[in-house]
mmCIF file with all atom_site columns, C-alpha atoms and ligand atoms in Angstrom:
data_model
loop_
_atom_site.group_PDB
_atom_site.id
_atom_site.type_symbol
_atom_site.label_atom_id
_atom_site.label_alt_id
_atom_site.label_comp_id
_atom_site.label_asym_id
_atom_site.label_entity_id
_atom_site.label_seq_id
_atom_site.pdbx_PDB_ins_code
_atom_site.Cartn_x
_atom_site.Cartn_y
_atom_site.Cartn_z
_atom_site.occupancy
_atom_site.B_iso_or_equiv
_atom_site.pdbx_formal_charge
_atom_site.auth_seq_id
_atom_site.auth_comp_id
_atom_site.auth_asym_id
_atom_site.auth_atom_id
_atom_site.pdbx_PDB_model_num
ATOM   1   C CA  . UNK A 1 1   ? 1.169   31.624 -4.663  1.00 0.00 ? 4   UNK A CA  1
ATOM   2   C CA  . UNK A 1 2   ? 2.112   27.698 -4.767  1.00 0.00 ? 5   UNK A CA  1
ATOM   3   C CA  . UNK A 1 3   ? -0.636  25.359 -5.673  1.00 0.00 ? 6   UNK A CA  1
ATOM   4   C CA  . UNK A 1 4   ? -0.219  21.962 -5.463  1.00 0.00 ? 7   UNK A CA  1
ATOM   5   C CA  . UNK A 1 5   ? -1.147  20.575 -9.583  1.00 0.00 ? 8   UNK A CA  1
ATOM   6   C CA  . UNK A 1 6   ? -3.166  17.177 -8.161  1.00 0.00 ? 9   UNK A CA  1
ATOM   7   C CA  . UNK A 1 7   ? -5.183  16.047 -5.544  1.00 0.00 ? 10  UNK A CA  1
ATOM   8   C CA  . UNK A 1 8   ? -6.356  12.306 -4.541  1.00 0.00 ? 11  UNK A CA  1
ATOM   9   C CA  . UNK A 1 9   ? -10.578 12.251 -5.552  1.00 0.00 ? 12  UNK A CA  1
ATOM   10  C CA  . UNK A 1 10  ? -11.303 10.318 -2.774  1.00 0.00 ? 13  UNK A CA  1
ATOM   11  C CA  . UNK A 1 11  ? -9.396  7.678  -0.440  1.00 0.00 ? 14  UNK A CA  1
ATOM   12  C CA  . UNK A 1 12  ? -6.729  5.431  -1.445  1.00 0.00 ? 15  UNK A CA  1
ATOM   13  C CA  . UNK A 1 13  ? -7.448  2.209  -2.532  1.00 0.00 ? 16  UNK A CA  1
ATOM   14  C CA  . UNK A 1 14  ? -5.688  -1.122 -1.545  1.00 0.00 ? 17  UNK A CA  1
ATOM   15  C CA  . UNK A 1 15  ? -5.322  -3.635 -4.716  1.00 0.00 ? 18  UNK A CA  1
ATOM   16  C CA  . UNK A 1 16  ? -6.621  -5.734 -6.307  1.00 0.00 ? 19  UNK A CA  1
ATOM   17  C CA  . UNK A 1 17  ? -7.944  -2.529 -7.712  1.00 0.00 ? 20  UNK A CA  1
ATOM   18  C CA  . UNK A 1 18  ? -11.153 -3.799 -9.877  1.00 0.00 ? 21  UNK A CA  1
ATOM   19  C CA  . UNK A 1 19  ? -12.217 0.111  -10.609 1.00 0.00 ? 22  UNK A CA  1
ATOM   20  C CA  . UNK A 1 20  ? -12.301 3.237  -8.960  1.00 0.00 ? 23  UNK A CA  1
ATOM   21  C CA  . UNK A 1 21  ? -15.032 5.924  -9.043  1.00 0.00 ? 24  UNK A CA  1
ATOM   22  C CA  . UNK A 1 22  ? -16.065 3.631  -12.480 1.00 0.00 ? 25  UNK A CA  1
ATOM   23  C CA  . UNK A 1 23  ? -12.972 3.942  -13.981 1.00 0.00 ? 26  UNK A CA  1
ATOM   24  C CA  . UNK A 1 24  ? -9.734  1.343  -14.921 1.00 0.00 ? 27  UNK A CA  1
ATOM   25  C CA  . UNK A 1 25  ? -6.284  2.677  -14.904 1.00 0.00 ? 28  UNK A CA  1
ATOM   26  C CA  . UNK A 1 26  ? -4.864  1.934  -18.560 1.00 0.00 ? 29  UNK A CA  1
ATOM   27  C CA  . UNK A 1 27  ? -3.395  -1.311 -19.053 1.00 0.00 ? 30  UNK A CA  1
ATOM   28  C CA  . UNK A 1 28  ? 0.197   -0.567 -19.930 1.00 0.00 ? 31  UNK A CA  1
ATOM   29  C CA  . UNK A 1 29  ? 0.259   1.556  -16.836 1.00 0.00 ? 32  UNK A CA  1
ATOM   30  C CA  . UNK A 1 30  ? -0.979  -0.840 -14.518 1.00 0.00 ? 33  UNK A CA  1
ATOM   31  C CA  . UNK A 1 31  ? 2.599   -2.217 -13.887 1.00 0.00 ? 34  UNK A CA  1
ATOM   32  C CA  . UNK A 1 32  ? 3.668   1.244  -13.008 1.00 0.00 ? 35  UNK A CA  1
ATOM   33  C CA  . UNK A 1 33  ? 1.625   1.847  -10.543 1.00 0.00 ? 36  UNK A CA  1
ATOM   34  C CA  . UNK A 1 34  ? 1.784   -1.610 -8.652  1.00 0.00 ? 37  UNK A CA  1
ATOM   35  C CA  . UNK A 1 35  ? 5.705   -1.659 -9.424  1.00 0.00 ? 38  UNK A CA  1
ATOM   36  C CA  . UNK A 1 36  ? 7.519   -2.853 -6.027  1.00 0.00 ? 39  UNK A CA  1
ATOM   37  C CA  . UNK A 1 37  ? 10.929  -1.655 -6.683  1.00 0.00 ? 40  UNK A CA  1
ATOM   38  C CA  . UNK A 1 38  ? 11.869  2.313  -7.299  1.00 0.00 ? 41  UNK A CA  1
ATOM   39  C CA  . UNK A 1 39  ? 10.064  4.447  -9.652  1.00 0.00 ? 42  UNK A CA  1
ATOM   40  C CA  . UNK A 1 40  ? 13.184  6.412  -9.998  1.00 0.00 ? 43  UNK A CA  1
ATOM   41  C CA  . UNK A 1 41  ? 15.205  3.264  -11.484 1.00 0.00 ? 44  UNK A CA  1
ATOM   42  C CA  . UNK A 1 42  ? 12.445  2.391  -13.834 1.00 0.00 ? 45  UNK A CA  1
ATOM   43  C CA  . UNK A 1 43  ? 11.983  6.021  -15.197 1.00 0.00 ? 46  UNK A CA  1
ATOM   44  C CA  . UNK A 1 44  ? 15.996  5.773  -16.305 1.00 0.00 ? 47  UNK A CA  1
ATOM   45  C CA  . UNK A 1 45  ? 15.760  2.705  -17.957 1.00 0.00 ? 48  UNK A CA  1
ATOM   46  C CA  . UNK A 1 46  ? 12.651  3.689  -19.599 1.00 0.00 ? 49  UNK A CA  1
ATOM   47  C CA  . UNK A 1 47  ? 13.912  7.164  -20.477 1.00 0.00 ? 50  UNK A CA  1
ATOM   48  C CA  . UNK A 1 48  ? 17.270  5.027  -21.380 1.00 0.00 ? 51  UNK A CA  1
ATOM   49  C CA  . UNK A 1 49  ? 19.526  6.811  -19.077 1.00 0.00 ? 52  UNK A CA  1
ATOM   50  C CA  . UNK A 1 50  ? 17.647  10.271 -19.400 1.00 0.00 ? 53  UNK A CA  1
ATOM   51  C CA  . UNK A 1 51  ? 15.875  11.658 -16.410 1.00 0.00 ? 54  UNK A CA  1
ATOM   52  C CA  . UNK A 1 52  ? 16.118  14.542 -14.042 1.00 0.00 ? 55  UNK A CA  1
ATOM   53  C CA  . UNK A 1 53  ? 13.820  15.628 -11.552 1.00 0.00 ? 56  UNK A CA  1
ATOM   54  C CA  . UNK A 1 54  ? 12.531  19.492 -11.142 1.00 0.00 ? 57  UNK A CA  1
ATOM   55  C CA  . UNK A 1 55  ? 11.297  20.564 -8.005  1.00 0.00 ? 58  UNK A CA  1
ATOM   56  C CA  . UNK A 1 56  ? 8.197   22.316 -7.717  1.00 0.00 ? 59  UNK A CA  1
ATOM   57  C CA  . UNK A 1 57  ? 7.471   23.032 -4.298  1.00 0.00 ? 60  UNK A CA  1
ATOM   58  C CA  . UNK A 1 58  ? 10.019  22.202 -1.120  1.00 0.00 ? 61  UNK A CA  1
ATOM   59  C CA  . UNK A 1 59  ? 9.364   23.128 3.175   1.00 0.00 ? 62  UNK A CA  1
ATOM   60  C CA  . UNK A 1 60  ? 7.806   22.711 6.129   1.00 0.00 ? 63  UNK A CA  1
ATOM   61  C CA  . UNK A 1 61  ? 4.129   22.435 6.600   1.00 0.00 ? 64  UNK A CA  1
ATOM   62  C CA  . UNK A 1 62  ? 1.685   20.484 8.263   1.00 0.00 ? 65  UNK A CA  1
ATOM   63  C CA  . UNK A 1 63  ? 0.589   17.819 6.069   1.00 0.00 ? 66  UNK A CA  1
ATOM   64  C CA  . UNK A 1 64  ? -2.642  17.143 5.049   1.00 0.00 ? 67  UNK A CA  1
ATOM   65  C CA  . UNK A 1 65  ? -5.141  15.737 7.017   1.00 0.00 ? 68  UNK A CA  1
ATOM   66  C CA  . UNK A 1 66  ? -5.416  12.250 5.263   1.00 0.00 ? 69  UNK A CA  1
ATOM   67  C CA  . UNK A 1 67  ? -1.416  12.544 5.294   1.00 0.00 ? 70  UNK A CA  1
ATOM   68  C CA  . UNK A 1 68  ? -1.277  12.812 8.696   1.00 0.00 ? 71  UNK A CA  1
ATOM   69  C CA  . UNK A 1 69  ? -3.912  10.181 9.153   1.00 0.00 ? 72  UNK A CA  1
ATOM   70  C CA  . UNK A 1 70  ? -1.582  7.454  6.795   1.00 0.00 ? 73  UNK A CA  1
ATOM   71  C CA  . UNK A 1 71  ? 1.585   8.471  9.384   1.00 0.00 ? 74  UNK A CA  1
ATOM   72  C CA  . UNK A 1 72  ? -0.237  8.530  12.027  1.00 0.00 ? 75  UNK A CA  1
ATOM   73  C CA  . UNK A 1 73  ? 0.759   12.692 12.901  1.00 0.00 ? 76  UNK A CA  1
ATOM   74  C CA  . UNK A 1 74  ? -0.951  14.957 15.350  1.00 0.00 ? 77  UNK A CA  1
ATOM   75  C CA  . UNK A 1 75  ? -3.072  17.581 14.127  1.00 0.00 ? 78  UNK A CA  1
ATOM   76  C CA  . UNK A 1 76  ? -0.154  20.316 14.829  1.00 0.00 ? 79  UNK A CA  1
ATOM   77  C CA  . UNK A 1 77  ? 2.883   17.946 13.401  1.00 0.00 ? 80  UNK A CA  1
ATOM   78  C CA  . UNK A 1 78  ? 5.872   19.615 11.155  1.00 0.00 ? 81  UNK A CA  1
ATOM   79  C CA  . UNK A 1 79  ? 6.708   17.784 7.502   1.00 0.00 ? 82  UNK A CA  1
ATOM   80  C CA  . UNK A 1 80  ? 9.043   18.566 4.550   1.00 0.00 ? 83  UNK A CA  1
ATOM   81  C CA  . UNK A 1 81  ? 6.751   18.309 2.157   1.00 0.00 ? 84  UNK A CA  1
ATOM   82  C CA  . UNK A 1 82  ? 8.727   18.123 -1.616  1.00 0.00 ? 85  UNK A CA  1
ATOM   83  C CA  . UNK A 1 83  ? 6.714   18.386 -4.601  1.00 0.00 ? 86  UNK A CA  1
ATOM   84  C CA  . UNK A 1 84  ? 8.458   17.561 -7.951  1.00 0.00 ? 87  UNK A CA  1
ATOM   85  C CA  . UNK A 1 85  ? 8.081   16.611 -11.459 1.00 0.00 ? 88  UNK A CA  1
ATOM   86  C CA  . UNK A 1 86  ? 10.287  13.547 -12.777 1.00 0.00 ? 89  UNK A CA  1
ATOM   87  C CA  . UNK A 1 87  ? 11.289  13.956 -16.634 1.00 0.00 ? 90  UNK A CA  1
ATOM   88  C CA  . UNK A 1 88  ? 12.789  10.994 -18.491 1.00 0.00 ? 91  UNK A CA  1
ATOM   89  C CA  . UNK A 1 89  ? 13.495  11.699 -22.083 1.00 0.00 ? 92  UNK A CA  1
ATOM   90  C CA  . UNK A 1 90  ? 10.941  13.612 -23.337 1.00 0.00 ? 93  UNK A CA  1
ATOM   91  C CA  . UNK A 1 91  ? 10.164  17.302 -23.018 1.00 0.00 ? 94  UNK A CA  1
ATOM   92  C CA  . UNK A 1 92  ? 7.015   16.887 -21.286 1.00 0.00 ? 95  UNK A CA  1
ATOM   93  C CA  . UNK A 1 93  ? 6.949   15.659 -17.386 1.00 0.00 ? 96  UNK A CA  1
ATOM   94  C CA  . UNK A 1 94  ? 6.201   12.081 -16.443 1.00 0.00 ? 97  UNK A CA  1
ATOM   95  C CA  . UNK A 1 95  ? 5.682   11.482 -13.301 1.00 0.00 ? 98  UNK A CA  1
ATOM   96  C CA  . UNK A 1 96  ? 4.487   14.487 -10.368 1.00 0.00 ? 99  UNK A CA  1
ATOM   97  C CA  . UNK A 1 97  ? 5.572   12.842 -7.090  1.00 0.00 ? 100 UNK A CA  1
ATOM   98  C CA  . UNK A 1 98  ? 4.281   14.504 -3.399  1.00 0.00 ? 101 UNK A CA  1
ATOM   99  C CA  . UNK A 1 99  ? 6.518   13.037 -0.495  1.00 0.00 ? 102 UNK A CA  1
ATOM   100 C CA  . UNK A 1 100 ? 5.736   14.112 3.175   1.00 0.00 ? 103 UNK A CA  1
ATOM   101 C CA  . UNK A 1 101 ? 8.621   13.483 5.353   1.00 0.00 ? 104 UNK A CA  1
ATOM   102 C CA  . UNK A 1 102 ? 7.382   13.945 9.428   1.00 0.00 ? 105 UNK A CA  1
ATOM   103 C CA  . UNK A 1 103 ? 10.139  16.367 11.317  1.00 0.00 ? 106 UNK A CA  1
ATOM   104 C CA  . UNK A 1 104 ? 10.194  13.370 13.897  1.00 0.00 ? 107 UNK A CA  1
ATOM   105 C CA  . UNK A 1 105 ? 11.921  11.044 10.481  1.00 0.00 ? 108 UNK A CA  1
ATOM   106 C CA  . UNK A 1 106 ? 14.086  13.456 9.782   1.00 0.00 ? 109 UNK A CA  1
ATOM   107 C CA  . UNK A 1 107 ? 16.184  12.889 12.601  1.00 0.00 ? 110 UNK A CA  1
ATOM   108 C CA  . UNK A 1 108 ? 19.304  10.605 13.714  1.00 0.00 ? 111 UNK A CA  1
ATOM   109 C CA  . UNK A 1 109 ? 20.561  8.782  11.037  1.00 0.00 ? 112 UNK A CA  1
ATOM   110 C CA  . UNK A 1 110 ? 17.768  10.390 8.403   1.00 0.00 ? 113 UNK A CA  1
ATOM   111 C CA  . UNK A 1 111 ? 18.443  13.862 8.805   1.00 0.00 ? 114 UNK A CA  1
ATOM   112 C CA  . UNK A 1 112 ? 20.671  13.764 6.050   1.00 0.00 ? 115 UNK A CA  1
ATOM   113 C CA  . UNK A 1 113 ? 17.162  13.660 4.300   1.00 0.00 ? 116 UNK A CA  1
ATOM   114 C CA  . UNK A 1 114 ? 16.335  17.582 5.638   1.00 0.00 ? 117 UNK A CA  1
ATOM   115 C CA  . UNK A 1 115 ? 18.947  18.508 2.650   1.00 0.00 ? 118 UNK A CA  1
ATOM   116 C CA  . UNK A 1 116 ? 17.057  17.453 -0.582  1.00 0.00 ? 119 UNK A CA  1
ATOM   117 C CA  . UNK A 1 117 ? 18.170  18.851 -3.510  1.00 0.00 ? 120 UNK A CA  1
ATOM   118 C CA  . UNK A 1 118 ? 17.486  17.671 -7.247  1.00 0.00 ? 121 UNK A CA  1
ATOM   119 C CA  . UNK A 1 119 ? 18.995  14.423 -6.601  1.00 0.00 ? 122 UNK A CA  1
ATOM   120 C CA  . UNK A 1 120 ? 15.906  11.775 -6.468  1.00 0.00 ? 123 UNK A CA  1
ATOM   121 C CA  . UNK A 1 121 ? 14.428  10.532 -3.358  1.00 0.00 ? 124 UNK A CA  1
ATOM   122 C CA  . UNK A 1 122 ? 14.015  7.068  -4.277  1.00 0.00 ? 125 UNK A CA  1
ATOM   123 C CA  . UNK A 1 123 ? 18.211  7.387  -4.943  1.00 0.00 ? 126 UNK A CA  1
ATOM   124 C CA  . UNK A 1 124 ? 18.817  7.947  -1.276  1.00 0.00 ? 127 UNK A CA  1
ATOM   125 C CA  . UNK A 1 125 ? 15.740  6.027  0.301   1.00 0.00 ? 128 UNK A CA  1
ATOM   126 C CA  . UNK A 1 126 ? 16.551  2.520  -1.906  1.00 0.00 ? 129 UNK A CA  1
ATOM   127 C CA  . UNK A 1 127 ? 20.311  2.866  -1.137  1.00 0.00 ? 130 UNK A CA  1
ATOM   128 C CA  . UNK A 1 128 ? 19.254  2.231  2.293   1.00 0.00 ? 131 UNK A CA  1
ATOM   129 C CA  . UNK A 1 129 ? 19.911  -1.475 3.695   1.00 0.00 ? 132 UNK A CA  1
ATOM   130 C CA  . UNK A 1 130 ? 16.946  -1.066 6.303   1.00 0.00 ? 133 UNK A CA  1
ATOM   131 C CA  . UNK A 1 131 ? 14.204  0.609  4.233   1.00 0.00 ? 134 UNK A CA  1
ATOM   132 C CA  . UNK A 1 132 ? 11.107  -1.370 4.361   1.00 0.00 ? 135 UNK A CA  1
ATOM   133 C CA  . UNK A 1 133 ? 8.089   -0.168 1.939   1.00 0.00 ? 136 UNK A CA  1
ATOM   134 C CA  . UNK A 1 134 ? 4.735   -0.565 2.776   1.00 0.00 ? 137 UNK A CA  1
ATOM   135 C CA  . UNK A 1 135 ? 1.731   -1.863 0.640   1.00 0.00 ? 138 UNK A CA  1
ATOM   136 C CA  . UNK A 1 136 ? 1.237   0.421  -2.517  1.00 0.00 ? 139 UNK A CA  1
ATOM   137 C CA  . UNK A 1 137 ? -2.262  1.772  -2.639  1.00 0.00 ? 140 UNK A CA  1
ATOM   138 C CA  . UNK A 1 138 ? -4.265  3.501  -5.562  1.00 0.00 ? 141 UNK A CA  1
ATOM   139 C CA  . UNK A 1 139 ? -6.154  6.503  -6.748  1.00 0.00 ? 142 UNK A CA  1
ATOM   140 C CA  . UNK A 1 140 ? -7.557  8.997  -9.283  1.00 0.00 ? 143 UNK A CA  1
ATOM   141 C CA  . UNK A 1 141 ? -6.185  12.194 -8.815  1.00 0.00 ? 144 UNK A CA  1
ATOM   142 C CA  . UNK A 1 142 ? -7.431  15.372 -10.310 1.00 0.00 ? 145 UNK A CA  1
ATOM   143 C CA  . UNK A 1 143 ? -6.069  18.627 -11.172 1.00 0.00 ? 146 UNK A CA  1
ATOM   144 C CA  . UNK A 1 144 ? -6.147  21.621 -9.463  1.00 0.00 ? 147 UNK A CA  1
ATOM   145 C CA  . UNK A 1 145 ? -7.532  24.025 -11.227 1.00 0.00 ? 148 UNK A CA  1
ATOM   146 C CA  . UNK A 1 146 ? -5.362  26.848 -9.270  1.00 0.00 ? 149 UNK A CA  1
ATOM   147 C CA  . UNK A 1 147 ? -2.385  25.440 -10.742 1.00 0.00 ? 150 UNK A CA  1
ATOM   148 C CA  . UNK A 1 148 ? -0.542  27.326 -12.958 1.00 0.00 ? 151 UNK A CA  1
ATOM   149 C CA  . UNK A 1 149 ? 2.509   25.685 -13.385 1.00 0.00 ? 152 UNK A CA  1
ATOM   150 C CA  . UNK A 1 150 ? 3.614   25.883 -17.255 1.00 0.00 ? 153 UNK A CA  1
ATOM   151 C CA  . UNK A 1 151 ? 4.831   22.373 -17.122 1.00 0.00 ? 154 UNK A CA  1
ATOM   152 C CA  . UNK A 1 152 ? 1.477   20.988 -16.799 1.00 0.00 ? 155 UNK A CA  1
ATOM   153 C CA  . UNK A 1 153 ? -0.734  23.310 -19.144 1.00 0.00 ? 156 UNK A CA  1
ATOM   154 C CA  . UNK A 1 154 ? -1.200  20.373 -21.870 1.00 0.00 ? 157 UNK A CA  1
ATOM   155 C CA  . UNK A 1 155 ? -1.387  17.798 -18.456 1.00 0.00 ? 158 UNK A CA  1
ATOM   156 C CA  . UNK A 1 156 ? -5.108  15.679 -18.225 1.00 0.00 ? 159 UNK A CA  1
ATOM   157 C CA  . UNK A 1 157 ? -7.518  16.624 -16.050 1.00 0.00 ? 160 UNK A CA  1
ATOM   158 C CA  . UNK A 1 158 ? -7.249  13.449 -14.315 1.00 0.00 ? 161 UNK A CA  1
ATOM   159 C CA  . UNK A 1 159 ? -4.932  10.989 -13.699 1.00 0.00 ? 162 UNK A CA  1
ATOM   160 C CA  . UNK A 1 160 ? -3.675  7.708  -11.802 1.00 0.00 ? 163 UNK A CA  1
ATOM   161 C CA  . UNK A 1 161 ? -1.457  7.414  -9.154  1.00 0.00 ? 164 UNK A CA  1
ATOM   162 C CA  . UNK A 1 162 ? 0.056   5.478  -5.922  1.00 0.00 ? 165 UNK A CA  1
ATOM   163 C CA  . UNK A 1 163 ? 1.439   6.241  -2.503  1.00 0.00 ? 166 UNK A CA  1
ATOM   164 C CA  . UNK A 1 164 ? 3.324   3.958  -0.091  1.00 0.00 ? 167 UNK A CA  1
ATOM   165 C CA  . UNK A 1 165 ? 4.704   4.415  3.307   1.00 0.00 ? 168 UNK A CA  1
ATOM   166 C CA  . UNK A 1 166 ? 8.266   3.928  3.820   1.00 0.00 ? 169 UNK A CA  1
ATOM   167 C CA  . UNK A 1 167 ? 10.047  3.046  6.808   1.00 0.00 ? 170 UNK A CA  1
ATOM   168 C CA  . UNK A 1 168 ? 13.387  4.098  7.811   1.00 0.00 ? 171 UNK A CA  1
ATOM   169 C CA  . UNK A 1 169 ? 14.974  2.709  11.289  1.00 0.00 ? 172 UNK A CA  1
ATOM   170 C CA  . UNK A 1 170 ? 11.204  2.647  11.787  1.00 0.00 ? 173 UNK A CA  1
ATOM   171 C CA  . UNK A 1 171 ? 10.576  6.124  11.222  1.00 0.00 ? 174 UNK A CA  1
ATOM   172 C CA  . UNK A 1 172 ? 7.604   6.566  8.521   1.00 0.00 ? 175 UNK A CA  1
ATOM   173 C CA  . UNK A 1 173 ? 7.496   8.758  4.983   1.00 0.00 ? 176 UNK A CA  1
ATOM   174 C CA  . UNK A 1 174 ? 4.951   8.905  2.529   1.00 0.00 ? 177 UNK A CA  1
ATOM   175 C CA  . UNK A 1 175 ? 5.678   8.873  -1.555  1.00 0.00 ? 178 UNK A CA  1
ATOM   176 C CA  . UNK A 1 176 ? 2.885   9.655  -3.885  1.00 0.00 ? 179 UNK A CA  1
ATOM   177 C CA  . UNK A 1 177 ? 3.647   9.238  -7.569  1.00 0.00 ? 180 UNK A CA  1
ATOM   178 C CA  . UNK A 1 178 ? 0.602   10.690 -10.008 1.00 0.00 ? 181 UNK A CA  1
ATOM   179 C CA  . UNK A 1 179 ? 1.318   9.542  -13.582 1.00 0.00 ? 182 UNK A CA  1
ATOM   180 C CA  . UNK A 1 180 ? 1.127   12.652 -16.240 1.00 0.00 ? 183 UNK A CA  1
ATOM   181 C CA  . UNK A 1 181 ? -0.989  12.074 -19.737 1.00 0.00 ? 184 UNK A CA  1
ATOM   182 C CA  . UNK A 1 182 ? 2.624   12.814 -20.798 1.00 0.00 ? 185 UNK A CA  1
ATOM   183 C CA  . UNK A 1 183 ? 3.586   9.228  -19.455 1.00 0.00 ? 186 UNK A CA  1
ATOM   184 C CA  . UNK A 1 184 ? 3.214   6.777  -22.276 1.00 0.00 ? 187 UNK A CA  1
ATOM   185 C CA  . UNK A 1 185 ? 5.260   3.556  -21.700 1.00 0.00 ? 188 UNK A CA  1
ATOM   186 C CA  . UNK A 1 186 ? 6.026   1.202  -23.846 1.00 0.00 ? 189 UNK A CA  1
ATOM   187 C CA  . UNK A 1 187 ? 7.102   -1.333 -21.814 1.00 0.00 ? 190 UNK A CA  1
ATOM   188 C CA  . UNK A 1 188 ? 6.753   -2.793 -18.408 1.00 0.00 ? 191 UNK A CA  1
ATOM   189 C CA  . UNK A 1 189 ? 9.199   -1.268 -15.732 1.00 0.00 ? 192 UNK A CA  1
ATOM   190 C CA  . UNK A 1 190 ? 12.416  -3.188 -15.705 1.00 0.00 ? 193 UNK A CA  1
ATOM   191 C CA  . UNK A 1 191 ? 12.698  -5.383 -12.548 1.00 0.00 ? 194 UNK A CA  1
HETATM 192 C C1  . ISJ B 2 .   ? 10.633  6.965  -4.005  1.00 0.00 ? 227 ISJ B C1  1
HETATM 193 C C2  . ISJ B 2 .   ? 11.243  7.214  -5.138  1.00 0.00 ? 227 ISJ B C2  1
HETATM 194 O O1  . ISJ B 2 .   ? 11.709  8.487  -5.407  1.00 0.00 ? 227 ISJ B O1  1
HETATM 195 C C3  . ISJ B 2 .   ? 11.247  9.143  -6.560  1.00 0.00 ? 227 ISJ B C3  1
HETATM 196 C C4  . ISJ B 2 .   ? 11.810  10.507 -6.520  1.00 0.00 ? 227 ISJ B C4  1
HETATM 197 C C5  . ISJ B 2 .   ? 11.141  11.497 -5.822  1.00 0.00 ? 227 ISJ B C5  1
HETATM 198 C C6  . ISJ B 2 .   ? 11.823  12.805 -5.500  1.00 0.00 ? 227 ISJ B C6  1
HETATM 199 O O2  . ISJ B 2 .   ? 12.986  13.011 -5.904  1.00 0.00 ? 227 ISJ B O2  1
HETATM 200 O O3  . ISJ B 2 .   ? 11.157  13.631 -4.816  1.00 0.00 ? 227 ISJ B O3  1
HETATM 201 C C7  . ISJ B 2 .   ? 9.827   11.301 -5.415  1.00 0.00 ? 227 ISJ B C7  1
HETATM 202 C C8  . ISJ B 2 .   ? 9.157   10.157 -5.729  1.00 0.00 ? 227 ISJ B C8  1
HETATM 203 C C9  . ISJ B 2 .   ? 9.740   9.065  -6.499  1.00 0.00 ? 227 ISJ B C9  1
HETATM 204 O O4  . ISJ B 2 .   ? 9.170   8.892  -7.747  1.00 0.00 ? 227 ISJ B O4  1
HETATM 205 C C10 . ISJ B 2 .   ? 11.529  6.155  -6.132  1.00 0.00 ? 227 ISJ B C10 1
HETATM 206 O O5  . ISJ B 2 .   ? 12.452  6.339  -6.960  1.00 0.00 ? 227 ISJ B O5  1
HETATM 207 O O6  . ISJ B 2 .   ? 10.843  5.113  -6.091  1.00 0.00 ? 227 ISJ B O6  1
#
């Protein structure tokens, strides 16, 4: 049986971020989590030109109830809900991203979206003219201890993420990115 590896602590928070549950994300990945433009860009140039993105979990379910809350879903709604982990070039995963796309987005001109493969989200969703992202918000996420996914045996206990909404012809998805203790950049993202 599927468990998911992370779970948000408690709600998300809005920035400024001052500290959450008594605790600071770590400077040098501060501009990763507030950065405006797409992770998946960032993780390339970072991982210079190395990155590929494994998927962990992939189908329709009903999202969780704080998901459905942030899209505003019915109790009973459909998602595609794709869990994955995002490598750049190291052996160890950087980035495990949770995106919860409504059945009601995934139609018209974004059904093309109902056929994710390996190829990154962010690819398809920035390529976009019309998508619109909404404010990035903040949280400590911690790890399931159900998981059992080899990937993340050596992964923290805790770690930092962020989740936006983003809107397609006006149609809403979510994108939650948790940074793994494998994550250690060096640099800002590139802009
Ligand atoms: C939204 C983006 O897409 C990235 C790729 C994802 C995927 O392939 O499932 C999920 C989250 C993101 O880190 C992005 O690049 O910013």
């Amino acid at each position: 049986m599927y468990h998911s590896p992370f779970e948000a602590i408690g709600d998300w928070h809005p920035q400024p971020l001052e500290s959450l549950h008594g605790q600071k994300p770590p400077e040098q990945l501060l501009p990763w989590l507030l950065h405006p433009g797409s992770l998946t860009a960032a993780l390339k140039y970072l991982g210079e030109g190395s990155f590929r993105v494994q998927i962990l979990n992939q189908g329709w379910q009903t999202p969780r109830p704080e998901e459905r809350r942030a899209l505003n879903l019915k109790d009973r709604s459909r998602a595609l809900v794709r869990e994955v982990l995002l490598y750049g070039n190291s052996a160890q995963p950087w980035v495990y991203a949770r995106s919860v796309l409504p059945e009601r987005t995934l139609t018209g001109k974004s059904r093309y979206l109902r056929g994710l493969d390996n190829r990154p989200l962010g690819e398809l969703l920035f390529s976009q003219p019309d998508i619109r992202r909404g404010p990035i918000v903040l949280n400590r996420l911690a790890r399931n201890p159900h998981c059992q996914q080899p990937e993340l045996s050596d992964s923290a206990p805790h770690a930092w993420g962020r989740r936006s909404t983003f809107w397609l012809q006006d149609k809403p998805l979510l994108v939650a990115e948790t940074f793994l203790s494998g994550f250690n950049p060096h640099s800002s993202p590139m802009a």
